mmCIF file of C-alpha atoms in Angstrom:
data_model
loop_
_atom_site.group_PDB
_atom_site.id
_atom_site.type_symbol
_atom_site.label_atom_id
_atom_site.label_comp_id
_atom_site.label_asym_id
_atom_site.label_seq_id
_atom_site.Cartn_x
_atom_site.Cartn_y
_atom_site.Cartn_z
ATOM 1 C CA UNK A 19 86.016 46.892 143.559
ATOM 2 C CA UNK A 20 83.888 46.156 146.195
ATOM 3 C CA UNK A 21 79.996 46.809 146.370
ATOM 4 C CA UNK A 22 78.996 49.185 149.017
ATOM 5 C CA UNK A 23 77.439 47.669 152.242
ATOM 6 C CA UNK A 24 73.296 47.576 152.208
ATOM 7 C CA UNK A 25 71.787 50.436 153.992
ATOM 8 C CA UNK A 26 70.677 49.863 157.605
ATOM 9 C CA UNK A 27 66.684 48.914 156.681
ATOM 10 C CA UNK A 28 64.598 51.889 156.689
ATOM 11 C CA UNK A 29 61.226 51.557 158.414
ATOM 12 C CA UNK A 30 58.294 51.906 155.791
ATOM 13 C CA UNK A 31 54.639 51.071 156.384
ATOM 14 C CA UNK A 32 55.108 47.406 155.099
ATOM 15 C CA UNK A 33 58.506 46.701 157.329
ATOM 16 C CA UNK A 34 58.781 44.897 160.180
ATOM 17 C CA UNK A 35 58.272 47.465 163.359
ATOM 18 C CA UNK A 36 61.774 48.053 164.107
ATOM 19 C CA UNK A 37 64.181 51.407 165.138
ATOM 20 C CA UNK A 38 64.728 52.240 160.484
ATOM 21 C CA UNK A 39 67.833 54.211 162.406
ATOM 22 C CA UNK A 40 71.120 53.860 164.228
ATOM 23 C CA UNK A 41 71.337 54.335 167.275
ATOM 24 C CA UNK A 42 68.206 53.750 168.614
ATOM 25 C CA UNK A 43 67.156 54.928 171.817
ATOM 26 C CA UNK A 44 63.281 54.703 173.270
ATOM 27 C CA UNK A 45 61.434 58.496 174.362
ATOM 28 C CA UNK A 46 58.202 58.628 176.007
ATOM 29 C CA UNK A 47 55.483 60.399 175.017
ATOM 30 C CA UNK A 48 51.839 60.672 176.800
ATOM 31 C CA UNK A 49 48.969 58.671 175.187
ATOM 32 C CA UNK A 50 51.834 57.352 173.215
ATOM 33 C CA UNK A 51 53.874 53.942 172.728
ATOM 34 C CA UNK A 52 57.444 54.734 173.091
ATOM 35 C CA UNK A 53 59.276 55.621 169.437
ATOM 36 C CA UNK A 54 62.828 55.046 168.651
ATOM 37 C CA UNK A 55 65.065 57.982 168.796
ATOM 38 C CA UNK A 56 65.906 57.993 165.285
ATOM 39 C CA UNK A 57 69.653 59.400 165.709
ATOM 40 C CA UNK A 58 71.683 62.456 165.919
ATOM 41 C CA UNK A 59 73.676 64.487 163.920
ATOM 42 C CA UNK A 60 76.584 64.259 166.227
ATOM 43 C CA UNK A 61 76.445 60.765 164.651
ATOM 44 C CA UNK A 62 78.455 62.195 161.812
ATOM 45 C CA UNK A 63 82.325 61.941 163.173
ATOM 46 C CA UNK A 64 83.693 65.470 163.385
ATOM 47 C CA UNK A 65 80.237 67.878 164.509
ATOM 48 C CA UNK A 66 79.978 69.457 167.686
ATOM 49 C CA UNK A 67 75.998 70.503 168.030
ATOM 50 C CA UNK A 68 75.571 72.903 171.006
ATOM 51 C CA UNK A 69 72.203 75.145 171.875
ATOM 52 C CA UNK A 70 71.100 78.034 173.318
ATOM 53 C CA UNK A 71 67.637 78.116 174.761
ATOM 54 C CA UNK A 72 66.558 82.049 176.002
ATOM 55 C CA UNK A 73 64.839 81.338 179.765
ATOM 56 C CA UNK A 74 62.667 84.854 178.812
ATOM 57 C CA UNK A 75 61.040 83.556 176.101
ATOM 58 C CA UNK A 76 60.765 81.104 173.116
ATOM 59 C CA UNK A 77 63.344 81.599 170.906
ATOM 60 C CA UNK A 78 67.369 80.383 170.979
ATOM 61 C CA UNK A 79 70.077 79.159 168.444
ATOM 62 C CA UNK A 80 71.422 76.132 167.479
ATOM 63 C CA UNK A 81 75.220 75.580 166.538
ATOM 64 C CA UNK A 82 77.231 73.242 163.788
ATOM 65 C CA UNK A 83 80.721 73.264 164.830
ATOM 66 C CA UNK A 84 83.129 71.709 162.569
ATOM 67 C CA UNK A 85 86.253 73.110 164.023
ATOM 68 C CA UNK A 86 89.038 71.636 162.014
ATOM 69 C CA UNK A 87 86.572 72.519 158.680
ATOM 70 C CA UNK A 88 84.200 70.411 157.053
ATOM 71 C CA UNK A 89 83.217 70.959 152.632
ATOM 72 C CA UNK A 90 79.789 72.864 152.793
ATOM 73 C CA UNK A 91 76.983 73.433 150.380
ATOM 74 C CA UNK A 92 73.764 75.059 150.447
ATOM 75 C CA UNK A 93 70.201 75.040 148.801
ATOM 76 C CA UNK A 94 67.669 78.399 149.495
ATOM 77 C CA UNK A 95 64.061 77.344 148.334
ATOM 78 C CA UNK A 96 61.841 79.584 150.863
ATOM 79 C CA UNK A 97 60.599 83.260 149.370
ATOM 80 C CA UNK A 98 61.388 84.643 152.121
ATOM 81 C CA UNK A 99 64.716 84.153 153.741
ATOM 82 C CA UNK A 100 67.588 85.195 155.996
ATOM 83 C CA UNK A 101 70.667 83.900 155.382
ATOM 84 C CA UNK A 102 74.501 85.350 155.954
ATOM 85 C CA UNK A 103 77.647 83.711 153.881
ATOM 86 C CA UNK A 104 75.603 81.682 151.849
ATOM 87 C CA UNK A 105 77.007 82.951 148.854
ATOM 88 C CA UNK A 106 80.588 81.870 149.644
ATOM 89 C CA UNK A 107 79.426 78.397 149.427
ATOM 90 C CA UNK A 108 78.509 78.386 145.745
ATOM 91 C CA UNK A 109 81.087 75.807 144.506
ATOM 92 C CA UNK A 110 82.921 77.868 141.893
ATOM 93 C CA UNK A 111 83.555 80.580 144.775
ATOM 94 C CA UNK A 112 86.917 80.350 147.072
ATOM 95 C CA UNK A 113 86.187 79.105 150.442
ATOM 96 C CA UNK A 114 86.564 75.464 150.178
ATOM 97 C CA UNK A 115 85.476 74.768 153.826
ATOM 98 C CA UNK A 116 83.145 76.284 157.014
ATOM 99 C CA UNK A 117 84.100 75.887 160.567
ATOM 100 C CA UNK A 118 80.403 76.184 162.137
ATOM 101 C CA UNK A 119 76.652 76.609 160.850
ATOM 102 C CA UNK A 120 74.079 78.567 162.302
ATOM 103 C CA UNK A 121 70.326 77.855 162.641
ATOM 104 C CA UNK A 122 69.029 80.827 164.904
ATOM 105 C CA UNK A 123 66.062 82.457 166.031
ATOM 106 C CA UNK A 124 65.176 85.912 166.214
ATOM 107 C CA UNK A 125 64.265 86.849 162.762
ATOM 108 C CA UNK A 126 67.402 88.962 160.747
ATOM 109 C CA UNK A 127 68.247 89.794 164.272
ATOM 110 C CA UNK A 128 69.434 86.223 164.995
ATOM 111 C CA UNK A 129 71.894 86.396 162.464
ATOM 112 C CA UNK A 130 74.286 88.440 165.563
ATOM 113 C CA UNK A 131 74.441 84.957 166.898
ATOM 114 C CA UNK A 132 76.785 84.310 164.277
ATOM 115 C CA UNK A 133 78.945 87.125 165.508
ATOM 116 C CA UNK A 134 79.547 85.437 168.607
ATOM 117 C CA UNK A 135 80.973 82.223 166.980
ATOM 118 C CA UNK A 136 83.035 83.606 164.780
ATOM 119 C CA UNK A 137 84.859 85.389 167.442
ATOM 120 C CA UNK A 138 84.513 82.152 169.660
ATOM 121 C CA UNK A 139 86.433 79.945 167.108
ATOM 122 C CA UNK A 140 89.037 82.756 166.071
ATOM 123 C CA UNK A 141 90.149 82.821 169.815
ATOM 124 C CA UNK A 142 90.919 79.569 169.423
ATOM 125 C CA UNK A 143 92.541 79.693 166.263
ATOM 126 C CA UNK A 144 90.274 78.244 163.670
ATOM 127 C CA UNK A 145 89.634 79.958 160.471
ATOM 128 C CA UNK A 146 90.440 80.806 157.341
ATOM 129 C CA UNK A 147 93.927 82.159 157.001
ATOM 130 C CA UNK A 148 94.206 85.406 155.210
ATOM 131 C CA UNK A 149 98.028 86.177 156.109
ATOM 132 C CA UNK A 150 98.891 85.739 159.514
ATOM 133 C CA UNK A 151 94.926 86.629 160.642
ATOM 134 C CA UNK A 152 92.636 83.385 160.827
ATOM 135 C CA UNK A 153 88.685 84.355 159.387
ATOM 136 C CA UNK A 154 86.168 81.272 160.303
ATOM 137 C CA UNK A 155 83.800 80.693 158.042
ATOM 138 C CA UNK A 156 80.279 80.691 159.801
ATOM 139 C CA UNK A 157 77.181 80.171 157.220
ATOM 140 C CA UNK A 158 73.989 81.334 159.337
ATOM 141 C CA UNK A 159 70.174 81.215 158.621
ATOM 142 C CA UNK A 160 67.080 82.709 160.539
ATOM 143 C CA UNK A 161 63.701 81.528 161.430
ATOM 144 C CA UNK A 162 61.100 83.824 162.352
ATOM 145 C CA UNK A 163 59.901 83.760 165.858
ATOM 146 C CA UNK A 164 59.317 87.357 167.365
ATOM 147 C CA UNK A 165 55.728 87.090 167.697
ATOM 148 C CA UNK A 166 56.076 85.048 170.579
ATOM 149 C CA UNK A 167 58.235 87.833 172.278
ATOM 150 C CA UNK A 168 60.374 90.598 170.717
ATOM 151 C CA UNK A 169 63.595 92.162 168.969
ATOM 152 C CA UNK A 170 65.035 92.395 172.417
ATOM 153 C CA UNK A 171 65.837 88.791 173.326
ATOM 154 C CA UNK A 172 66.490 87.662 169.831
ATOM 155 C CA UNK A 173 69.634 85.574 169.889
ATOM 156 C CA UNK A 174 73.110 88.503 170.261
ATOM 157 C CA UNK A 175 76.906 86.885 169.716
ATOM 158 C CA UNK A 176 76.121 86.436 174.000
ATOM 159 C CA UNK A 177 73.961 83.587 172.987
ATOM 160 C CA UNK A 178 76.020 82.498 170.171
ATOM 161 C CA UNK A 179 79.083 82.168 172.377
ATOM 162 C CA UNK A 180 77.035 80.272 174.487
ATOM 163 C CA UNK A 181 75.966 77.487 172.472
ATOM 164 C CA UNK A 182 79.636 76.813 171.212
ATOM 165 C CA UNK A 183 80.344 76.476 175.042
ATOM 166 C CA UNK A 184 77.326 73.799 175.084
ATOM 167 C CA UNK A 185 78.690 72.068 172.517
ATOM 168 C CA UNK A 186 79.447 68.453 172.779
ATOM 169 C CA UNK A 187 79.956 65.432 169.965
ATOM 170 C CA UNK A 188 77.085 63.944 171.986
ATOM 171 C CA UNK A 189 74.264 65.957 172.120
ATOM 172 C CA UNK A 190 71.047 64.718 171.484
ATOM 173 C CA UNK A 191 68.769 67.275 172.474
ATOM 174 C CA UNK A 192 65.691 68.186 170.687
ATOM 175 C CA UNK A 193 62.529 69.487 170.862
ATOM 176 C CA UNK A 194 61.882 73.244 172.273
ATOM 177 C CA UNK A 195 65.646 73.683 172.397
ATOM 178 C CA UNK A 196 67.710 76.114 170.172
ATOM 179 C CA UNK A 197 66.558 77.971 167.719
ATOM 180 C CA UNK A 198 63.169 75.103 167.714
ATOM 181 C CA UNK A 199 62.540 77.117 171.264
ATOM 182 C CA UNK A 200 59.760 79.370 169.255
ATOM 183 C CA UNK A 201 59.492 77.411 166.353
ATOM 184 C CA UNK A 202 55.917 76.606 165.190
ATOM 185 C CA UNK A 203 53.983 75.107 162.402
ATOM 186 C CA UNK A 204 50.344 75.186 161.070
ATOM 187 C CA UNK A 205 49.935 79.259 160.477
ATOM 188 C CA UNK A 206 48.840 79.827 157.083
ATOM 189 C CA UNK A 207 44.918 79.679 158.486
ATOM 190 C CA UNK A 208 45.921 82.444 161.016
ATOM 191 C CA UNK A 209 49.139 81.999 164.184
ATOM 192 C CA UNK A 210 45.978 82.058 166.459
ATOM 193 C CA UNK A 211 45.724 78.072 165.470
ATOM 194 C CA UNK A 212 49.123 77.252 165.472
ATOM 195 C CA UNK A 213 50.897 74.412 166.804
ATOM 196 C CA UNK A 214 54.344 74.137 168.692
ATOM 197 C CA UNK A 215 57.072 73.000 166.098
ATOM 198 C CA UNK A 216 60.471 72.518 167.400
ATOM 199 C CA UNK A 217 64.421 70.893 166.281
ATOM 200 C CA UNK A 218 64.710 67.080 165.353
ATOM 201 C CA UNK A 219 67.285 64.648 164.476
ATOM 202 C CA UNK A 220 67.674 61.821 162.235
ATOM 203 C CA UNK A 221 70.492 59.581 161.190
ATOM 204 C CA UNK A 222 71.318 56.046 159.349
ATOM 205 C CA UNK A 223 74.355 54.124 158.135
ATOM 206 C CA UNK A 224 74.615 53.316 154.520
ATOM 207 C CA UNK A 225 77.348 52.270 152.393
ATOM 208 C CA UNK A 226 79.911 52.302 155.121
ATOM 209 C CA UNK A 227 79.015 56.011 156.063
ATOM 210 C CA UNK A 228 76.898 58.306 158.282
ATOM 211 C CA UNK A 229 74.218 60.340 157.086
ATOM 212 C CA UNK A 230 72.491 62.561 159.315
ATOM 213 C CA UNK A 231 70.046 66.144 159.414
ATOM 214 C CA UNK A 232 69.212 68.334 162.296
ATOM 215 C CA UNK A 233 66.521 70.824 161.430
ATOM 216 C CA UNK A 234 63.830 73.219 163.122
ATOM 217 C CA UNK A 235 60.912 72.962 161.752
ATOM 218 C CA UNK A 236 58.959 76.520 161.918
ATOM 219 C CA UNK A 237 57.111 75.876 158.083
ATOM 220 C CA UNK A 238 53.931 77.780 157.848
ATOM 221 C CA UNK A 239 52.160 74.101 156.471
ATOM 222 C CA UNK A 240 51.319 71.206 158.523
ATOM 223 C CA UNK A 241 53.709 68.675 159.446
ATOM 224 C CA UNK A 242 53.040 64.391 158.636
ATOM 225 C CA UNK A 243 54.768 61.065 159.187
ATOM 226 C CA UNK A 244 56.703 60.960 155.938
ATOM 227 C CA UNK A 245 55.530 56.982 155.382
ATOM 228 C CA UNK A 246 51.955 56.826 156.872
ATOM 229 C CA UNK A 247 51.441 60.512 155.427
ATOM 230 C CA UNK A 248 49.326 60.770 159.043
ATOM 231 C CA UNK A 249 48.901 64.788 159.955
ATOM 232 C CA UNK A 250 51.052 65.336 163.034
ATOM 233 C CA UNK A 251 50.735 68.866 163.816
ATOM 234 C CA UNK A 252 49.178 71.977 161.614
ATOM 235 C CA UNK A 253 46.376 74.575 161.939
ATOM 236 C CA UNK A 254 43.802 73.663 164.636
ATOM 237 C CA UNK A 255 40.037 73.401 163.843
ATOM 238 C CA UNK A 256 37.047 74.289 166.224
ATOM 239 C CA UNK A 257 37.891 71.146 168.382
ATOM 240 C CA UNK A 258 41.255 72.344 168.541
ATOM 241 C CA UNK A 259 42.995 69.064 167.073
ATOM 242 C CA UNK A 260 45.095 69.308 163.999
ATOM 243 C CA UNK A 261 43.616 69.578 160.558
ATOM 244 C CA UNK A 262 44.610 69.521 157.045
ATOM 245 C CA UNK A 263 44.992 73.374 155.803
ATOM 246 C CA UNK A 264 45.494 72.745 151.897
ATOM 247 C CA UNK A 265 42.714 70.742 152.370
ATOM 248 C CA UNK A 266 40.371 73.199 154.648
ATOM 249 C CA UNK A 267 41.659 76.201 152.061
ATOM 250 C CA UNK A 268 39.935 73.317 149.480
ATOM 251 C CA UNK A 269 37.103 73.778 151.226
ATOM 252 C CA UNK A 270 36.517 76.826 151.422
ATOM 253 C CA UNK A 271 38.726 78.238 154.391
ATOM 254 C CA UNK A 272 40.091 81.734 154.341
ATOM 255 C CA UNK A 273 43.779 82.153 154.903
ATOM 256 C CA UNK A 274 44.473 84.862 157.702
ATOM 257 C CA UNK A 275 47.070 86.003 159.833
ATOM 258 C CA UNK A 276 50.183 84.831 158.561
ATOM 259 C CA UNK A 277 53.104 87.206 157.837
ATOM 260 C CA UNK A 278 55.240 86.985 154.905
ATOM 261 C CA UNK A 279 58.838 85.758 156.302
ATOM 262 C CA UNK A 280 57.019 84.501 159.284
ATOM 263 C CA UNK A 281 57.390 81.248 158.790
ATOM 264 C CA UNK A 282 60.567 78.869 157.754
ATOM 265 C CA UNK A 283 62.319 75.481 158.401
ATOM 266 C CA UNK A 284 65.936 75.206 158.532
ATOM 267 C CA UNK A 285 68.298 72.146 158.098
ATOM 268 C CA UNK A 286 71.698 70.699 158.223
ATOM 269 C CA UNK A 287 72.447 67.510 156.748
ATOM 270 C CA UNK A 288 75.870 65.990 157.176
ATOM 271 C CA UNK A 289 78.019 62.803 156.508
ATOM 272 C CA UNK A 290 81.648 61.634 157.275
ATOM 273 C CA UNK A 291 82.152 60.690 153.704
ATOM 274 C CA UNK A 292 84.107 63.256 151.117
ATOM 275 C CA UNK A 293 82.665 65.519 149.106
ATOM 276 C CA UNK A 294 83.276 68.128 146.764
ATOM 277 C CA UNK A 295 81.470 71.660 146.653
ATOM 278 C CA UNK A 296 79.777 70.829 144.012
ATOM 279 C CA UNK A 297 78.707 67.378 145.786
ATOM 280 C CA UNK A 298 77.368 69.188 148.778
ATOM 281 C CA UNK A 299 75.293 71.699 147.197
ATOM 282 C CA UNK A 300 73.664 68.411 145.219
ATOM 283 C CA UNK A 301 73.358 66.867 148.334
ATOM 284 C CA UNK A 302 71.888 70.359 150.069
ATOM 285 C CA UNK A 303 69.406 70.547 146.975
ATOM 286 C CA UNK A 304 68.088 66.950 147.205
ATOM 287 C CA UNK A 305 67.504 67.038 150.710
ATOM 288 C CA UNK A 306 64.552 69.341 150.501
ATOM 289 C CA UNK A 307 62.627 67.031 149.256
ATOM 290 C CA UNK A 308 62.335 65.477 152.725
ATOM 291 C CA UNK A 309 60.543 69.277 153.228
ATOM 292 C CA UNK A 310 58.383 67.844 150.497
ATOM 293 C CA UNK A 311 57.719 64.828 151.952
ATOM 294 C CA UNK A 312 56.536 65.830 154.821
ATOM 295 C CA UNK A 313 55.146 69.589 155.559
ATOM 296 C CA UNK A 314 52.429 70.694 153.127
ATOM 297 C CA UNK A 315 52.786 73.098 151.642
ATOM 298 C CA UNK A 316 55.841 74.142 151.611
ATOM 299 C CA UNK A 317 58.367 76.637 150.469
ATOM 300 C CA UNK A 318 55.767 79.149 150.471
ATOM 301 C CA UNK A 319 56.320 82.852 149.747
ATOM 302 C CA UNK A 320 55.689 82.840 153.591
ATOM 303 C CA UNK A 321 58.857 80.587 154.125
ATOM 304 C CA UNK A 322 61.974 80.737 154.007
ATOM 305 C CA UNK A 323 63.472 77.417 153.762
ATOM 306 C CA UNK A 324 66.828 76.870 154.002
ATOM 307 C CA UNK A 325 69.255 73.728 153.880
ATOM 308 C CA UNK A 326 72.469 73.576 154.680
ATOM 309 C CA UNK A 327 75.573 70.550 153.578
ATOM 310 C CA UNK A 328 78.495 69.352 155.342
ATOM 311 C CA UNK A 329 80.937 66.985 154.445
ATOM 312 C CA UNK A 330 83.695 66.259 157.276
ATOM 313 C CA UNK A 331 85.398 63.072 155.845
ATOM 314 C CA UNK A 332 86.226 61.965 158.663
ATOM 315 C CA UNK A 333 85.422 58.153 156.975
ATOM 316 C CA UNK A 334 88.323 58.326 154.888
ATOM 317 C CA UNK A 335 86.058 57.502 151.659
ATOM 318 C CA UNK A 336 84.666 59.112 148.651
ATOM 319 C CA UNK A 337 81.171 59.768 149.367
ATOM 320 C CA UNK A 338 78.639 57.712 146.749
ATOM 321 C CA UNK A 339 76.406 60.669 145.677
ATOM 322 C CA UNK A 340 73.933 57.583 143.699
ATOM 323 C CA UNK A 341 73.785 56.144 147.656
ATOM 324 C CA UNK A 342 73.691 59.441 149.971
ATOM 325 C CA UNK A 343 71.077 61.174 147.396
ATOM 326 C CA UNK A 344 69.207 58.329 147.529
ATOM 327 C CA UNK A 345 68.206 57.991 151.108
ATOM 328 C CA UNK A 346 69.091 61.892 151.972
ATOM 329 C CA UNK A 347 65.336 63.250 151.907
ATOM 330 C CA UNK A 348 64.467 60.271 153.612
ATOM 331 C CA UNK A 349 66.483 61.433 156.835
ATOM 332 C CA UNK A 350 65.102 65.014 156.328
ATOM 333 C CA UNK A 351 61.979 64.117 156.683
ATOM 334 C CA UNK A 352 62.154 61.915 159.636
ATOM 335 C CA UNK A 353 64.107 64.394 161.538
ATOM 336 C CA UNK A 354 61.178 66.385 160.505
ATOM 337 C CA UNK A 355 58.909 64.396 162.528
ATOM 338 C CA UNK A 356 61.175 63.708 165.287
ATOM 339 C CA UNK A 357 61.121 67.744 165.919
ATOM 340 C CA UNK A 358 57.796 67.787 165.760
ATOM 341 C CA UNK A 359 56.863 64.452 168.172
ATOM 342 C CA UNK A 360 59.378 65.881 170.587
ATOM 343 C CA UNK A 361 58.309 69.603 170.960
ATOM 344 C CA UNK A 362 56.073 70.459 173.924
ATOM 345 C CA UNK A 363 53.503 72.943 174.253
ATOM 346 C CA UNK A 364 53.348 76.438 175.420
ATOM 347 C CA UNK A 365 50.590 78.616 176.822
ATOM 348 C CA UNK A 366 47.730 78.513 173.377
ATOM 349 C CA UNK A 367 50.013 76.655 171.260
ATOM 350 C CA UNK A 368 49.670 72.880 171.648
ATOM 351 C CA UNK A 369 52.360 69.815 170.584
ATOM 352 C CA UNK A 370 51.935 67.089 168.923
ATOM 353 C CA UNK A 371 51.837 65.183 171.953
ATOM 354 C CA UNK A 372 49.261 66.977 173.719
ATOM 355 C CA UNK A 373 46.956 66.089 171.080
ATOM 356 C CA UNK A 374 47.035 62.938 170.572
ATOM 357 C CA UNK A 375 43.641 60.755 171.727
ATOM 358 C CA UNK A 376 44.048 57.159 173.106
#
């Protein structure tokens, strides 16, 4: 027996300053030094990732398609979520595979995205065969963003249908894209001090296989760099630069403003190694500790936090859960940050970016 390969390095406060992820590629940001893209989840052999982004207003979905069917698990830790065919996934229940996630916009009237790829991958014969009919199997999740608009351009199975058509094995979009178009983080002092959240990527190599998360981050806590612990985005102070909320609400600080279900951050996270049901929904349930790691707080009973599993095994090997739980909140979290350093502002609601001082 052979021993697995050493993870590519991960970057950590003490390490050498060099891309912790594969592939790297270098994005610009003002007042900035250039930082590596940290990866994709298209790096996972077997995803599709298409978007749509509404041109009316903030909001959009976000698309996992896993056409020829990929094992699937999931973990709900938010109070206050919206989910559809998350039950199915619970690994003593029948469906052993899903042919797309969604991560949508819109409140529980997102969840019509779904609609849209369902019907897109029955016309082209995926699914779940139930007699001569095909059924895919399309888990979904919701993020609330109608404050910054309305009911009536939340994401329909128009938009849905639409991000399957955007979907490519390359796509390494992020930022105010998908369903991060209204995303936003910071709100438990009150939306009015908000900051623009977004959807990141992450992925690494370890052990001969590719782990990677896409998530969009709309958490009702602050967001920080997951090894410096630095506050990248949250609720705004007088000066109108990011500040700690546990610690103003320490001090002092009244909460106000924030909804119940307002808030939540939803993820993927994916490899091309094999795993069981069982094995994803581990997997799903360790990953949200890179939530943990790096918004506070989080899984409020404002949130509702939601992570999703795939497997595709397209690597042809067993999946090491000792390896892939490991380092799996470590990818959540930096595809955390990556949402949040590539989101750009809107009109009262500043990114990270635009905050930063020389």
């Amino acid at each position: 027996m052979t021993a697995p390969s050493p993870p590519v390095p991960l970057h950590s406060p003490h390490s050498p300053a060099e891309p912790p992820l594969s592939p790297a590629r270098a994005s610009a940001h003002p007042d900035a030094s250039p930082v590596p893209d940290p990866g994709s989840l298209c790096d996972v052999a077997g995803l599709r990732v298409g978007h749509f982004t509404d041109s009316r207003r903030p909001t959009g979905c976000s698309v996992v398609l896993c056409e020829a069917g990929a094992v699937a698990g999931v973990d709900v830790r938010g109070a206050a979520p919206g989910t559809r065919d998350t039950e199915l996934l619970r690994p003593e229940n029948t469906v052993s595979a899903v042919h797309a996630i969604v991560l949508t916009g819109g409140s529980a009237f997102g969840l019509a995205a779904a609609d849209g790829v369902m019907r897109w991958l029955a016309e082209r014969g995926h699914g779940f065969p139930v007699g001569a009919v095909r059924v895919p199997i399309v888990p979904a999740a919701v993020l609330f963003d109608l404050w910054l608009g309305g009911m009536e351009t939340a994401p329909n199975a128009d938009a849905g249908r639409a991000a399957c058509d955007a979907a490519s094995a390359d796509n390494r979009a992020r930022g105010n894209i998908g369903a991060g178009a209204g995303a936003t983080v910071g709100k438990l002092l009150g939306v009015d001090r908000a900051m623009k959240g977004g959807l990141g990527m992450a992925s690494l190599r370890i052990g001969g296989v590719t782990l990677a998360a896409m998530v969009a981050v709309n958490a009702v806590g602050d967001v920080v760099d997951p090894h410096t612990g630095a506050l990248l985005a949250g609720s705004r102070d007088a000066s109108d630069r990011p500040r700690s909320t546990v610690q103003a609400l320490l001090g002092g600080v009244q909460p106000g403003g924030a909804l119940s279900g307002s808030a939540t951050t939803l993820g993927v996270i994916a490899t091309d190694a094999r795993l069981s049901k069982s094995q994803a929904t581990k997997l799903a349930q360790i990953a949200h500790d890179g939530f943990a790691r790096s918004i506070h707080p989080v899984h409020t009973v404002m949130d509702g936090d939601v992570m999703f599993a795939l497997a595709t095994g397209a690597a042809d090997v067993d999946g090491d859960m000792t390896l892939l739980g490991a380092v799996a909140a470590e990818v959540v979290a930096l595809a955390v940050a990556d949402a949040i350093r590539s989101a750009t502002g809107l009109p009262n609601l500043p990114a990270w970016r635009e905050t930063i001082r020389p």
